[in-house]
Short mmCIF file of C-alpha atoms in Angstrom, two decimals:
data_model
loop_
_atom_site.label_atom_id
_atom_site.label_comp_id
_atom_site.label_asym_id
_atom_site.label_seq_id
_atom_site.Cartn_x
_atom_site.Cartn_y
_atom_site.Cartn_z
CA UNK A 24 0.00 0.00 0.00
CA UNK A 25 2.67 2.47 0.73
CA UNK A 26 4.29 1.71 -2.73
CA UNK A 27 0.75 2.19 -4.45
CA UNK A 28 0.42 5.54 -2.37
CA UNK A 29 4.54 6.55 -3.17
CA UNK A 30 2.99 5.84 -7.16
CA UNK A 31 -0.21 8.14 -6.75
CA UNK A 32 1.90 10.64 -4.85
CA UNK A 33 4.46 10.94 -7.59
CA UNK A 34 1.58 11.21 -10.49
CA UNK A 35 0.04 13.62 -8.66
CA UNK A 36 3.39 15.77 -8.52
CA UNK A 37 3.84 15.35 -11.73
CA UNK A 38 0.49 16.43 -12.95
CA UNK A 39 1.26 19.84 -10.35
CA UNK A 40 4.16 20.78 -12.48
CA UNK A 41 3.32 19.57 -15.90
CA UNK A 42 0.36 21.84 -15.63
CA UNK A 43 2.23 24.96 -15.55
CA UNK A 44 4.43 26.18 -18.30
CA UNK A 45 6.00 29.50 -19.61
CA UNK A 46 4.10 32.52 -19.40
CA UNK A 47 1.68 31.14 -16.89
CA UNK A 48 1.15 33.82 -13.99
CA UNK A 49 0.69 32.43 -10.71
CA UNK A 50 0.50 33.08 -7.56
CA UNK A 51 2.60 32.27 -4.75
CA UNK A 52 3.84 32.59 -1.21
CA UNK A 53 7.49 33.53 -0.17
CA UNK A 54 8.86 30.85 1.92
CA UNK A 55 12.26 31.83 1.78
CA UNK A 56 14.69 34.56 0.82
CA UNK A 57 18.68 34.08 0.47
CA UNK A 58 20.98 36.38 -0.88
CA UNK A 59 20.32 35.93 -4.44
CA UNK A 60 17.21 34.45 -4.41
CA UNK A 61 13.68 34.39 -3.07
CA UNK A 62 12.09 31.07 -3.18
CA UNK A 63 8.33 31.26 -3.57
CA UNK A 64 5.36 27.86 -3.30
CA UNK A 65 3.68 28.21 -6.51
CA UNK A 66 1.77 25.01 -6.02
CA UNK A 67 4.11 22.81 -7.72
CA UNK A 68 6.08 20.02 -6.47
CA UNK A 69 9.28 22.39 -6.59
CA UNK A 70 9.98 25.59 -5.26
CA UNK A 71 9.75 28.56 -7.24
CA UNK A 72 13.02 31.02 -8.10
CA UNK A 73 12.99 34.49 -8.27
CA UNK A 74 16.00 36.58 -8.38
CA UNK A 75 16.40 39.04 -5.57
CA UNK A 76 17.25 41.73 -7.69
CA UNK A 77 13.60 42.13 -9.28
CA UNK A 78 12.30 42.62 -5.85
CA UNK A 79 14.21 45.07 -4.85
CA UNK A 80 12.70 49.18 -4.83
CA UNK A 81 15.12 52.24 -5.97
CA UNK A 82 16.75 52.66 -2.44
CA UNK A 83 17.91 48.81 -3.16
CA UNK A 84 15.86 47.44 -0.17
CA UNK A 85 14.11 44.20 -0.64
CA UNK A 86 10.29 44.90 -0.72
CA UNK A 87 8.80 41.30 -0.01
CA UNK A 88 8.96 39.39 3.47
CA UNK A 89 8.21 35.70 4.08
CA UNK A 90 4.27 35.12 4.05
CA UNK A 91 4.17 37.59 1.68
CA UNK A 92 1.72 36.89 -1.85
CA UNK A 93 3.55 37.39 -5.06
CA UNK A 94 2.19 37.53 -8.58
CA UNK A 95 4.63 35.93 -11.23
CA UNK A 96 5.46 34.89 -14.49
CA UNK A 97 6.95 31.53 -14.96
CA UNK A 98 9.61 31.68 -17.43
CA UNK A 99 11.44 28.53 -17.39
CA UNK A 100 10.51 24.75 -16.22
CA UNK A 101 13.50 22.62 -14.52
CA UNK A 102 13.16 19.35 -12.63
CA UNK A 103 14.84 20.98 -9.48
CA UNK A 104 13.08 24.48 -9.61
CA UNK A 105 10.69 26.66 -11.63
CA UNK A 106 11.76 30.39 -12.49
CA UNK A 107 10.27 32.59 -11.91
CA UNK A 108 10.20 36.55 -12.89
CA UNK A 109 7.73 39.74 -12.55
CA UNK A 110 8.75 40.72 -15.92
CA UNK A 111 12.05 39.71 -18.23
CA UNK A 112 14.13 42.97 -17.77
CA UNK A 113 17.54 43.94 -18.11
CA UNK A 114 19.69 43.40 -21.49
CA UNK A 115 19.20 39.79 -22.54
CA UNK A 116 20.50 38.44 -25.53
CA UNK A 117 18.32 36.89 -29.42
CA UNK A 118 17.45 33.75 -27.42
CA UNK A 119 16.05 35.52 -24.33
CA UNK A 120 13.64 37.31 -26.76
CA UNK A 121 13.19 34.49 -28.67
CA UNK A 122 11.52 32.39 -25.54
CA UNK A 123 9.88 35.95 -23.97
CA UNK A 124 8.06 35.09 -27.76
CA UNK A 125 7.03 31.55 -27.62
CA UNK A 126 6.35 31.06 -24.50
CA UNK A 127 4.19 34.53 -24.10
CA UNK A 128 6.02 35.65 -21.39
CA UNK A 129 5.94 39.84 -20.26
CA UNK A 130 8.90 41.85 -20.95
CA UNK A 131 9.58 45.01 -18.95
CA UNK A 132 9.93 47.90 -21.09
CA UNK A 133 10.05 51.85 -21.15
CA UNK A 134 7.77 54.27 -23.44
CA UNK A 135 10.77 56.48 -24.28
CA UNK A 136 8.70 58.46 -27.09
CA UNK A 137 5.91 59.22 -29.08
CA UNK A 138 6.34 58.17 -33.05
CA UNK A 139 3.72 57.90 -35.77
CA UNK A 140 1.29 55.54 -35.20
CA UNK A 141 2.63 54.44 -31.32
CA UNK A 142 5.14 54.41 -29.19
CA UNK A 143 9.21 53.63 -28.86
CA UNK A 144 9.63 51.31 -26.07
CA UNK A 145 12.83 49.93 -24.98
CA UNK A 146 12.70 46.20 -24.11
CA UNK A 147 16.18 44.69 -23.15
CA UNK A 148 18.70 47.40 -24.03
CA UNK A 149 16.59 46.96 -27.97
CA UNK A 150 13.74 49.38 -29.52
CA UNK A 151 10.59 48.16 -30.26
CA UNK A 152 7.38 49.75 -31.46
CA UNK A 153 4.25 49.22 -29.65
CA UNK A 154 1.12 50.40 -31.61
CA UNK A 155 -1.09 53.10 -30.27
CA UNK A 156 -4.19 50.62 -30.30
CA UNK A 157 -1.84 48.10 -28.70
CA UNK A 158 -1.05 50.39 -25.27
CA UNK A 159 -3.89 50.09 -23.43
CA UNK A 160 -7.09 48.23 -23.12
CA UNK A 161 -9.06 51.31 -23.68
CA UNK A 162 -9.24 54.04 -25.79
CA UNK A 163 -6.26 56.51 -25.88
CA UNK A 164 -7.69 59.73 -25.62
CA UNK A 165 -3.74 61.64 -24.33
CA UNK A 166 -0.72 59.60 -26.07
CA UNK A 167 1.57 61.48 -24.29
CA UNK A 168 0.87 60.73 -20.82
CA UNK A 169 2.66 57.13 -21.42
CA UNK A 170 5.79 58.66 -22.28
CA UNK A 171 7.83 57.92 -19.86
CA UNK A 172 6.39 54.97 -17.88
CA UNK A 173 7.93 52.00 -17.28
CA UNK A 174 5.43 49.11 -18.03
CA UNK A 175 5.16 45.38 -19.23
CA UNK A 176 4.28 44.27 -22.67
CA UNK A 177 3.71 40.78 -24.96
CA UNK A 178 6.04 40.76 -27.83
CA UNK A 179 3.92 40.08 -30.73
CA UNK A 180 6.08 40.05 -33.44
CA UNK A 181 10.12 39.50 -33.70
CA UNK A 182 11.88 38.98 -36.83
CA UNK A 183 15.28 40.16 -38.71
CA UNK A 184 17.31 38.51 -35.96
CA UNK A 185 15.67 41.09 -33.22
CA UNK A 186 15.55 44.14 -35.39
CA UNK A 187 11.65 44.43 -36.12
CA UNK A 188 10.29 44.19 -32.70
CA UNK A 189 6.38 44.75 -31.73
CA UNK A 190 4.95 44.46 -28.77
CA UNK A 191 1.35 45.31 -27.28
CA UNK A 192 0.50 46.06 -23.50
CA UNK A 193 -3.24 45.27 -24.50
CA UNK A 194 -2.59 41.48 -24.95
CA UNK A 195 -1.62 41.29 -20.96
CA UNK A 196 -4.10 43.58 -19.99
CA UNK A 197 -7.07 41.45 -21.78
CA UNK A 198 -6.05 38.32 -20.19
CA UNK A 199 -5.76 39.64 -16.77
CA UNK A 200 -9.12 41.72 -17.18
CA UNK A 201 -10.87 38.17 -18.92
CA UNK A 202 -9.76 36.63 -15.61
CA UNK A 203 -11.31 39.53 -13.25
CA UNK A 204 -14.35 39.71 -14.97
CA UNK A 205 -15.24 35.85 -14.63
CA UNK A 206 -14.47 36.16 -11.27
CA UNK A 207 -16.86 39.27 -10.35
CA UNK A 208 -19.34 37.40 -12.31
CA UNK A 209 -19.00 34.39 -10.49
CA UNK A 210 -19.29 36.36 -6.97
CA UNK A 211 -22.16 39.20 -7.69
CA UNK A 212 -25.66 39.30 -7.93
CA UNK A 213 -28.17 42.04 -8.83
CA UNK A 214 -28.57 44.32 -5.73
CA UNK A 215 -25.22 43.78 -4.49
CA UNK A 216 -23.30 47.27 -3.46
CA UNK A 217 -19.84 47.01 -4.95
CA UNK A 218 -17.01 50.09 -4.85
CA UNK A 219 -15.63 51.45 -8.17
CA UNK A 220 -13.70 53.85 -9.99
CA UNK A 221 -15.11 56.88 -12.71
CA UNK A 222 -13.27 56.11 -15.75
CA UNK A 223 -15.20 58.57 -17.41
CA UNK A 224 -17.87 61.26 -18.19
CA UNK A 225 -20.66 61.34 -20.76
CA UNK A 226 -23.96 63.97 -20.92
CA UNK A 227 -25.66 61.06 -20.36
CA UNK A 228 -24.17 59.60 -16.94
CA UNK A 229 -20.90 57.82 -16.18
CA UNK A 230 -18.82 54.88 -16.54
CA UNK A 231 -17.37 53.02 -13.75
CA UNK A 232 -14.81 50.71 -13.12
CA UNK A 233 -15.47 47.43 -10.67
CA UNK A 234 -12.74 45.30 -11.55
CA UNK A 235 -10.08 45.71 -14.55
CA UNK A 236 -12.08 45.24 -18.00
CA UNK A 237 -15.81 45.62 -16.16
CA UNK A 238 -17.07 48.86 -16.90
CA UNK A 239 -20.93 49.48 -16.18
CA UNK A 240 -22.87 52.98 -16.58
CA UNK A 241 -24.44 54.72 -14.03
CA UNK A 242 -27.35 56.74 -16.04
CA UNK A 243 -27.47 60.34 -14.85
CA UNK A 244 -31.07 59.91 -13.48
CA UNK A 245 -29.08 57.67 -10.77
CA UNK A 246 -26.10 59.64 -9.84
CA UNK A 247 -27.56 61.61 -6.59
CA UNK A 248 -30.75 61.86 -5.26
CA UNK A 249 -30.38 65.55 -5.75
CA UNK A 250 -31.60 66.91 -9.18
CA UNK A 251 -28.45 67.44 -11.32
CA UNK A 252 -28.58 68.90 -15.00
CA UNK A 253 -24.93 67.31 -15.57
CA UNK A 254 -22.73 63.93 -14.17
CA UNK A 255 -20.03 67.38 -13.93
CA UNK A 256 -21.94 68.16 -10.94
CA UNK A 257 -21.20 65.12 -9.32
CA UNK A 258 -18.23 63.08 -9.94
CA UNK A 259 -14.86 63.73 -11.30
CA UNK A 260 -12.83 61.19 -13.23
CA UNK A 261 -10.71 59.06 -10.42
CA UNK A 262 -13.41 59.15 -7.98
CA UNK A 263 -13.98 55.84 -6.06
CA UNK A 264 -17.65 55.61 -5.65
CA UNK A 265 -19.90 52.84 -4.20
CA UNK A 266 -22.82 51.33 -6.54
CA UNK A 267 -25.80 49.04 -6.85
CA UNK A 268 -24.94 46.25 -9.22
CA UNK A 269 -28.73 46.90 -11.04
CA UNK A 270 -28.22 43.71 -13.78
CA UNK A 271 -27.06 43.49 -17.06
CA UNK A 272 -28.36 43.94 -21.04
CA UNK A 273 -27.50 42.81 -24.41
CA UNK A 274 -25.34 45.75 -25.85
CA UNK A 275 -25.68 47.04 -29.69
CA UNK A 276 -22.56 44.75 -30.96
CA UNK A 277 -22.39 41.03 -30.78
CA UNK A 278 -21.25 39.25 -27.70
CA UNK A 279 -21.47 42.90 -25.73
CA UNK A 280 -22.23 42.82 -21.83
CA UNK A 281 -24.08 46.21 -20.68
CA UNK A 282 -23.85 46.70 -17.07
CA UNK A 283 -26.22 49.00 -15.32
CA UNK A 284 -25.63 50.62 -12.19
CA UNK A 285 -27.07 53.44 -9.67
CA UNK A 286 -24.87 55.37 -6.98
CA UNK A 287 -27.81 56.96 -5.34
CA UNK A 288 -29.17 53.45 -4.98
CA UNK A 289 -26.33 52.61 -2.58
CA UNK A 290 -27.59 55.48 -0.59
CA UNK A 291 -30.46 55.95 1.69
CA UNK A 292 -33.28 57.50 0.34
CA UNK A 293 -33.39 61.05 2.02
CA UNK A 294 -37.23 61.17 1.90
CA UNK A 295 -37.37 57.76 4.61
CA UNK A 296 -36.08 60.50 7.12
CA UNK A 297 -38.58 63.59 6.34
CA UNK A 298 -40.78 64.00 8.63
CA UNK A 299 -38.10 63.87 11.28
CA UNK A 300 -36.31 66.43 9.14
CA UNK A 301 -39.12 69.09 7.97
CA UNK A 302 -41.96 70.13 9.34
CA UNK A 303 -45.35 72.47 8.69
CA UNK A 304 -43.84 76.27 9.58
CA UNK A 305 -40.02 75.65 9.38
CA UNK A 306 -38.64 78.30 7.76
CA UNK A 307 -35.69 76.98 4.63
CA UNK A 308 -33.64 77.84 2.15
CA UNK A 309 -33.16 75.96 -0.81
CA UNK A 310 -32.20 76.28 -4.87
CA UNK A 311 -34.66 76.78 -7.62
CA UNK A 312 -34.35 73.40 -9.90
CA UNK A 313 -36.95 73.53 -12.38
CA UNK A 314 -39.68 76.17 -13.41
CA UNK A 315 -43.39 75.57 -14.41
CA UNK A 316 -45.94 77.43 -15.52
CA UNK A 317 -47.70 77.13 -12.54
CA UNK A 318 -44.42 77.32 -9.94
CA UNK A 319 -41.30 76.57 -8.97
CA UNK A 320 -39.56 73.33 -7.49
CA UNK A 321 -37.12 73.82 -4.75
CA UNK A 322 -34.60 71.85 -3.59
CA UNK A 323 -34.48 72.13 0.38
CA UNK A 324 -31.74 69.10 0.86
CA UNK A 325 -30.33 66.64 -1.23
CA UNK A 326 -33.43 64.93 -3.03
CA UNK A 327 -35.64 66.52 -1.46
CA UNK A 328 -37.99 69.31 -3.37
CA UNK A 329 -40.59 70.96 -2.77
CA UNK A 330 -43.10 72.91 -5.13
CA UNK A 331 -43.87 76.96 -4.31
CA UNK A 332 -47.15 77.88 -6.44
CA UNK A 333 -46.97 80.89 -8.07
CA UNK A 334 -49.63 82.03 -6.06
CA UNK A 335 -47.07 81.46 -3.09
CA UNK A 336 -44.38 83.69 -4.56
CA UNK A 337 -45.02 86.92 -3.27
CA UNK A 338 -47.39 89.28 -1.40
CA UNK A 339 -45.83 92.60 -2.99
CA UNK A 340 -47.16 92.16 -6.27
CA UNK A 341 -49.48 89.61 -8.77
CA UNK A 342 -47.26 87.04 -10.38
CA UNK A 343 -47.75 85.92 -13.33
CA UNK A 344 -45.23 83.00 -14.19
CA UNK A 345 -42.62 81.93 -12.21
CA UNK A 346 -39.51 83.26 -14.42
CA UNK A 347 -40.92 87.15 -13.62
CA UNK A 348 -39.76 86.33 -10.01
CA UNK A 349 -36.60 83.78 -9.82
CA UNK A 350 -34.63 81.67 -12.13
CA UNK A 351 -33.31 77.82 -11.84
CA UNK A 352 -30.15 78.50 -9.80
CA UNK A 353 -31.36 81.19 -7.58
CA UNK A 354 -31.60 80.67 -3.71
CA UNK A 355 -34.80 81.21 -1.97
CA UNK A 356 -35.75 81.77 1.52
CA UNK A 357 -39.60 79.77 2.27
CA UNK A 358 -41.74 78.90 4.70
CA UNK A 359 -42.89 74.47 4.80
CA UNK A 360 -46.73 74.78 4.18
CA UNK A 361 -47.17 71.19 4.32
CA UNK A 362 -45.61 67.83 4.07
CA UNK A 363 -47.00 64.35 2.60
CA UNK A 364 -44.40 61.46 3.04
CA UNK A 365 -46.47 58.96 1.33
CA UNK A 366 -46.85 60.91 -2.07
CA UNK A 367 -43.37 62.43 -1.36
CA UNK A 368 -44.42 65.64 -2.21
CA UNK A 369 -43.78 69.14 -0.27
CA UNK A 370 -45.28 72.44 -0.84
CA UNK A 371 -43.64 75.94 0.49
CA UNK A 372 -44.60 79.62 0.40
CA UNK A 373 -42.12 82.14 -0.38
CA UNK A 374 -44.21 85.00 0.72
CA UNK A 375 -45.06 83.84 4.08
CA UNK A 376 -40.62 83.88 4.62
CA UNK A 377 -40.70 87.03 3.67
CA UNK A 378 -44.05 88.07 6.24
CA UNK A 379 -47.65 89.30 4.93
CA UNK A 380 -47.62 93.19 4.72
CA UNK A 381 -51.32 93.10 5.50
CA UNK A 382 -51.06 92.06 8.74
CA UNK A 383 -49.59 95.37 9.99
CA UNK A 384 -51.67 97.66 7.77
CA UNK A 385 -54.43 98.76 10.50
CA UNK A 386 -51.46 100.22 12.44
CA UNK A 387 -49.77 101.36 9.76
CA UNK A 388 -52.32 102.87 7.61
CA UNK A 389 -55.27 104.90 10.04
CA UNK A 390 -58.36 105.77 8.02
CA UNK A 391 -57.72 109.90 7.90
CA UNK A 392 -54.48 109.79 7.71
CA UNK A 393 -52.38 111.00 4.23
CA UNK A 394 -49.74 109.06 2.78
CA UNK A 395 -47.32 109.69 -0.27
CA UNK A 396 -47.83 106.67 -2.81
CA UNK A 397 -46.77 105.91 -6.19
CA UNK A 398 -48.80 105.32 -9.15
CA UNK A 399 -48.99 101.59 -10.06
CA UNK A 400 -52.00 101.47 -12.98
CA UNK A 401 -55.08 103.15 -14.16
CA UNK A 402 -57.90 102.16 -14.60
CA UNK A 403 -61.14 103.33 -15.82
CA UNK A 404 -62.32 103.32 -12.78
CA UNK A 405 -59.63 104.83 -10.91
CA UNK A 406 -56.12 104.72 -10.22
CA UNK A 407 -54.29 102.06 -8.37
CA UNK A 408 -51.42 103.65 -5.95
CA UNK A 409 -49.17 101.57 -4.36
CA UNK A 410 -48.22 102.35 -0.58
CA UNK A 411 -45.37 99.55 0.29
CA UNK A 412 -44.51 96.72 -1.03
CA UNK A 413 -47.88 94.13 -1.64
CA UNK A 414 -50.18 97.10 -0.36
CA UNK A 415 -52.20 98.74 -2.86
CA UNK A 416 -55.23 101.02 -2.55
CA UNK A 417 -57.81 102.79 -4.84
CA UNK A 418 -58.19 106.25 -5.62
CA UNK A 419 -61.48 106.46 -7.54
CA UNK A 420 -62.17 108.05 -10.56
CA UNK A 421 -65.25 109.73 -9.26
CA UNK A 422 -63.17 111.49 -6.29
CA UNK A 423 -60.38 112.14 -8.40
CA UNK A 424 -62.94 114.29 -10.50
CA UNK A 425 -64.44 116.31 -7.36
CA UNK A 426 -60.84 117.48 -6.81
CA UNK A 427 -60.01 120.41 -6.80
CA UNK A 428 -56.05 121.65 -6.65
CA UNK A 429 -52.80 121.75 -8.32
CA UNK A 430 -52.68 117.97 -8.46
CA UNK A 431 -53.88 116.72 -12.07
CA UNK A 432 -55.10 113.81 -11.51
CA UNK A 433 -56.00 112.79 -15.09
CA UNK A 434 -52.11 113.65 -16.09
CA UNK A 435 -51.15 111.38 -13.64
CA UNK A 436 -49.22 107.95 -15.37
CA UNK A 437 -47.46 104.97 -13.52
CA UNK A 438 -44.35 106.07 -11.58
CA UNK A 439 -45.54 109.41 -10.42
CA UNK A 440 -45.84 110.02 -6.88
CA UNK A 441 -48.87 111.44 -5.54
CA UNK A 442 -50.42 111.83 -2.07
CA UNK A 443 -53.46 110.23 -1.11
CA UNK A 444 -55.40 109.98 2.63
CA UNK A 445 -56.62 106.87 3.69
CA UNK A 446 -60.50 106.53 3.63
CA UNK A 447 -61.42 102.72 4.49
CA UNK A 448 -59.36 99.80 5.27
CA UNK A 449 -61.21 95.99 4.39
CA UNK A 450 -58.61 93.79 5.49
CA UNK A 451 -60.96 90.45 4.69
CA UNK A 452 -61.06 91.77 1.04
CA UNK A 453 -57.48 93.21 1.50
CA UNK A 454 -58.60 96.70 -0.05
CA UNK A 455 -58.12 100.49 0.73
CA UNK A 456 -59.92 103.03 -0.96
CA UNK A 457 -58.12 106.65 -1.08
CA UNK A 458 -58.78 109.86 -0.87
CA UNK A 459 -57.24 112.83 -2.50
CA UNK A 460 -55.83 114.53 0.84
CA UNK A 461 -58.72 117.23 1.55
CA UNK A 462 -61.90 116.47 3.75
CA UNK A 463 -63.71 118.13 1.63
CA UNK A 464 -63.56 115.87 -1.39
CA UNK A 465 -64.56 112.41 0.52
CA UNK A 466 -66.94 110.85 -1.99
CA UNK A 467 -67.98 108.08 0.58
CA UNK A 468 -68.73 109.52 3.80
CA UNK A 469 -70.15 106.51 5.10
CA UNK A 470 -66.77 105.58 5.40
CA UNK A 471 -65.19 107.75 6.25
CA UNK A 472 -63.72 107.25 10.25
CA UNK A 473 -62.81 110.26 12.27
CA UNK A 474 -58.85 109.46 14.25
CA UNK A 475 -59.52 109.45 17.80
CA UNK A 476 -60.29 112.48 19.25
CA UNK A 477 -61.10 113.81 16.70
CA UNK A 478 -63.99 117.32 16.70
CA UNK A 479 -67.74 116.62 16.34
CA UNK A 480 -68.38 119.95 14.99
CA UNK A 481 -66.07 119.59 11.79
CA UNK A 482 -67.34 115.86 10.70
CA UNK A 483 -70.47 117.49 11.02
CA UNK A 484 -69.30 120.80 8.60
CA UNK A 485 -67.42 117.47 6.38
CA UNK A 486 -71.11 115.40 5.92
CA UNK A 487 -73.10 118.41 5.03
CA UNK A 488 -70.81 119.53 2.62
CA UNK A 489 -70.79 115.85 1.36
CA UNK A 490 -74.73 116.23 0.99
CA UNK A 491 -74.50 119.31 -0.73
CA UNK A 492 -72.98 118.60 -3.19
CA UNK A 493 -74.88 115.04 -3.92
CA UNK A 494 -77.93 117.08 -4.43
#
C-alpha cells in the first residue's frame, strides 16, 4: 500500500508541475529569501526562483517578506526548480527574446517616445514599437501621458534577428481583465453594493470601473438623489464611488455585456427620514431646480424638493409665471406649508418667509391719515397707488374728478408720486380706498372714520358739505 500511495503521490506531482508552463502567472507565497534568491510555493512540487534583484525598490531594499503573496510569471521549467520573474528585464541576448516570444512571457519595457502611429519602447537594451491601439485596453484619448512609464508588454512580433520588434500592452491587460471579470461574475448578484472607480464622463451619466475590463454605466437619473442637469456636478474622473450592481443587457454589438448601475441606490433615500427632518412652519432655504408654468420646485436638501405655487411667490405684487420672479439657480428663503411622506411631495410659500404686509396695515395705515404713494396702474375706474410693497389702494375716478387743486389727476401715469389719505381699510377683502388729501372731497362719507379724538363739529361741517354737493 505504501508503494501504491509513493505511485499516486508521484503522479500527482507530476500532474502539479506539468500543468504549468511558460508565461503562466501564478500566484505564490514567499517561503524563503537568500541572498540571491527568493524562493516562492507556486503550487508545484518544486519551489519557485525568483531573483532578488527584481524585488528590490530604488533605495535597493528588498520589498517582499516571508508570508508575503507574489504575482509571477513563470519563465522557465526545470526538474529541481521553476523560475520565476515579474517581468524579463535587463539586457538579454536573441534567445532571451526568442523564448519571452514563444512562450508569451511579459517583458519590462520603457515608453521612451511618441512616433507615428505608437510608441518607442525599450525592451532589453533593444527598440521596439508598440502600436497606439496596442497600449492600453481602452481608448487613448492623451498619447503622451505614457511617455515615460515603465510598463510590461507581450512581444507580438520579432523577426530580422531582433531588429523588427512589436509588442502590445493590450494582450496582458485582456487576459488579466478576462480573468477579473469571470471572477466578479462568479461572486455578484443584482442588488449587491460594490465600490468602483469613474473612468469617465458622458452627458448622459458615467462609466465606472469594478474590476479591470468591467465597466458598467451609471445613467445620470441615478447619480444623486439631488436633481443634477450634468454627471459634472457630481463626480470627477478618479473618484472611487460605491454602486448598486442593477443587472445586465444585451449591448448594440455582438457578444457585448451592458452593465447597469445606480450610486444613489447605494444610498439611503433622504425622503425615509422627512418628517423627522421638515416640518409644517419651518422656515428653509433651498435652490430653484426647475420652473413651471404654474411654480417653482425647490430643492431644500439633497433629493428633497418641494413645489412653491406661483400664487405662493409673493405678497408685494401679482405674479404671473414663475420666471418674472426667480430663475433655476437662484436661492430662496420659504416657509414648509405642508408635508406628505407617502406621495413624497412638499409644498412651500415664499411670501409667508418674507411676512404678509397686510397684517400690519391697520397700524400702519389709520383711516384719515395721508400718505405719499406711487402710481402703479389706471384704470377706468380709478387709479391704483401703491403704498409699500404688496399694499395697494384705490383712488377712484369719481373722487379724483371732485378734486379740486394743483394735483392733475388725469395727467397722472405709472411712476408718479402722488399723495393720497386713507378713507377705508377691508382687510378680509385686503382693499383700501383713497382719498385725495382734503376732507372736503370724501366721496364716501359713510366711510369715512374720524382718528380718535377727533372734533364733532367739523365731521359734522365734512357730511353736510358731502350732501351738498350730492344734491
Amino acid at each position: 500500500m505504501s508503494e501504491d500511495f509513493a505511485e499516486l503521490f508521484a503522479s500527482y506531482e507530476s500532474q502539479r508541475k506539468a500543468a504549468l508552463k511558460a508565461g503562466d502567472k501564478v500566484s505564490g507565497t514567499v517561503i524563503s529569501i537568500g541572498q540571491k534568491s527568493v524562493f516562492v510555493d507556486c503550487g508545484a512540487s518544486v519551489d519557485g526562483i525568483v531573483d532578488r534583484e527584481e524585488l528590490l525598490n530604488d533605495a535597493g531594499e528588498l520589498t517582499v517578506a516571508e508570508g508575503d503573496t507574489l504575482e509571477l510569471y513563470v519563465v522557465g521549467l526545470t526538474d529541481d526548480s521553476v523560475r520565476l520573474s515579474k517581468a524579463l528585464t535587463g539586457a538579454g541576448g536573441l534567445n532571451m527574446l526568442q523564448d519571452a516570444y514563444e512562450g508569451g512571457v511579459p517583458v519590462e519595457g520603457k515608453v521612451r517616445e511618441q512616433i507615428k502611429g505608437g510608441f518607442h519602447v525599450e525592451i532589453m537594451k533593444r527598440r521596439a514599437f508598440c502600436p497606439v491601439s496596442q497600449i492600453d485596453s481602452r481608448y487613448v484619448a492623451n498619447p503622451e501621458d505614457y511617455v515615460g512609464q515603465t510598463l510590461q508588454f507581450r512581444i507580438t512580433k520579432l523577426t530580422e534577428g531582433g531588429r523588427n520588434i512589436v509588442v502590445s500592452r493590450r494582450a496582458l491587460l485582456e487576459v488579466e481583465q478576462q480573468q477579473a471579470s469571470a471572477e466578479f461574475f462568479d461572486g455578484v448578484k443584482p442588488g449587491d453594493v460594490v465600490e468602483g472607480t469613474v473612468t469617465r464622463l458622458a452627458a448622459f451619466g458615467a462609466f465606472v470601473e469594478l474590476v479591470p475590463g468591467v465597466e458598467g454605466l451609471v445613467h445620470i437619473s441615478e447619480i444623486s438623489w439631488a436633481r443634477i442637469q450634468s454627471p459634472e456636478e457630481a463626480l470627477s474622473v478618479g473618484d472611487r464611488v460605491r454602486v448598486k450592481y442593477l443587472g445586465t443587457s444585451a449591448g448594440k454589438k455582438p457578444g457585448e455585456t451592458r452593465l447597469s448601475l445606480s450610486i444613489k441606490q447605494a444610498q439611503d433615500d433622504p425622503w425615509k427620514t422627512v418628517s423627522e427632518r421638515f416640518k409644517e412652519g419651518d422656515k428653509v432655504t433651498g435652490k430653484v431646480v426647475k420652473l413651471m408654468e404654474f411654480g417653482a420646485f425647490v430643492e431644500i436638501a439633497p433629493g428633497i424638493e418641494g413645489l412653491v405655487h406661483v400664487s405662493e411667490m409673493s405678497y408685494a405684487k401679482r405674479i404671473h409665471k414663475p420666471g418674472d420672479v426667480v430663475q433655476v439657480g437662484d436661492m430662496v428663503a420659504a416657509v414648509i406649508k405642508q408635508v406628505d411622506v407617502e406621495k413624497q411631495r412638499i409644498s412651500l410659500s415664499m411670501r409667508d418667509a418674507e411676512g404678509d404686509p397686510w397684517l400690519t396695515v391697520s397700524d400702519k395705515y389709520p383711516v384719515g391719515q395721508t400718505f405719499e404713494g406711487t402710481v402703479e396702474k389706471r384704470q377706468q375706474f380709478g387709479l391704483f397707488v401703491n403704498l409699500e410693497p404688496g399694499v395697494t389702494g384705490l383712488l377712484p375716478q369719481s373722487v379724483m374728478a371732485k378734486a379740486e387743486g394743483e394735483v392733475k389727476y388725469d395727467k397722472l401715469v405709472a411712476g408718479d408720486k402722488v399723495v393720497v389719505s386713507i378713507e377705508s381699510v377691508n382687510l378680509r377683502d385686503r382693499k383700501i380706498s383713497l382719498g385725495t388729501g382734503k376732507k372736503d372731497e370724501v366721496s364716501d362719507w359713510k366711510g369715512y372714520k374720524p382718528q380718535a379724538g377727533g372734533d364733532m363739529g367739523s365731521l359734522g361741517d365734512v357730511l353736510a358739505k358731502a350732501l351738498k354737493k350730492k344734491s
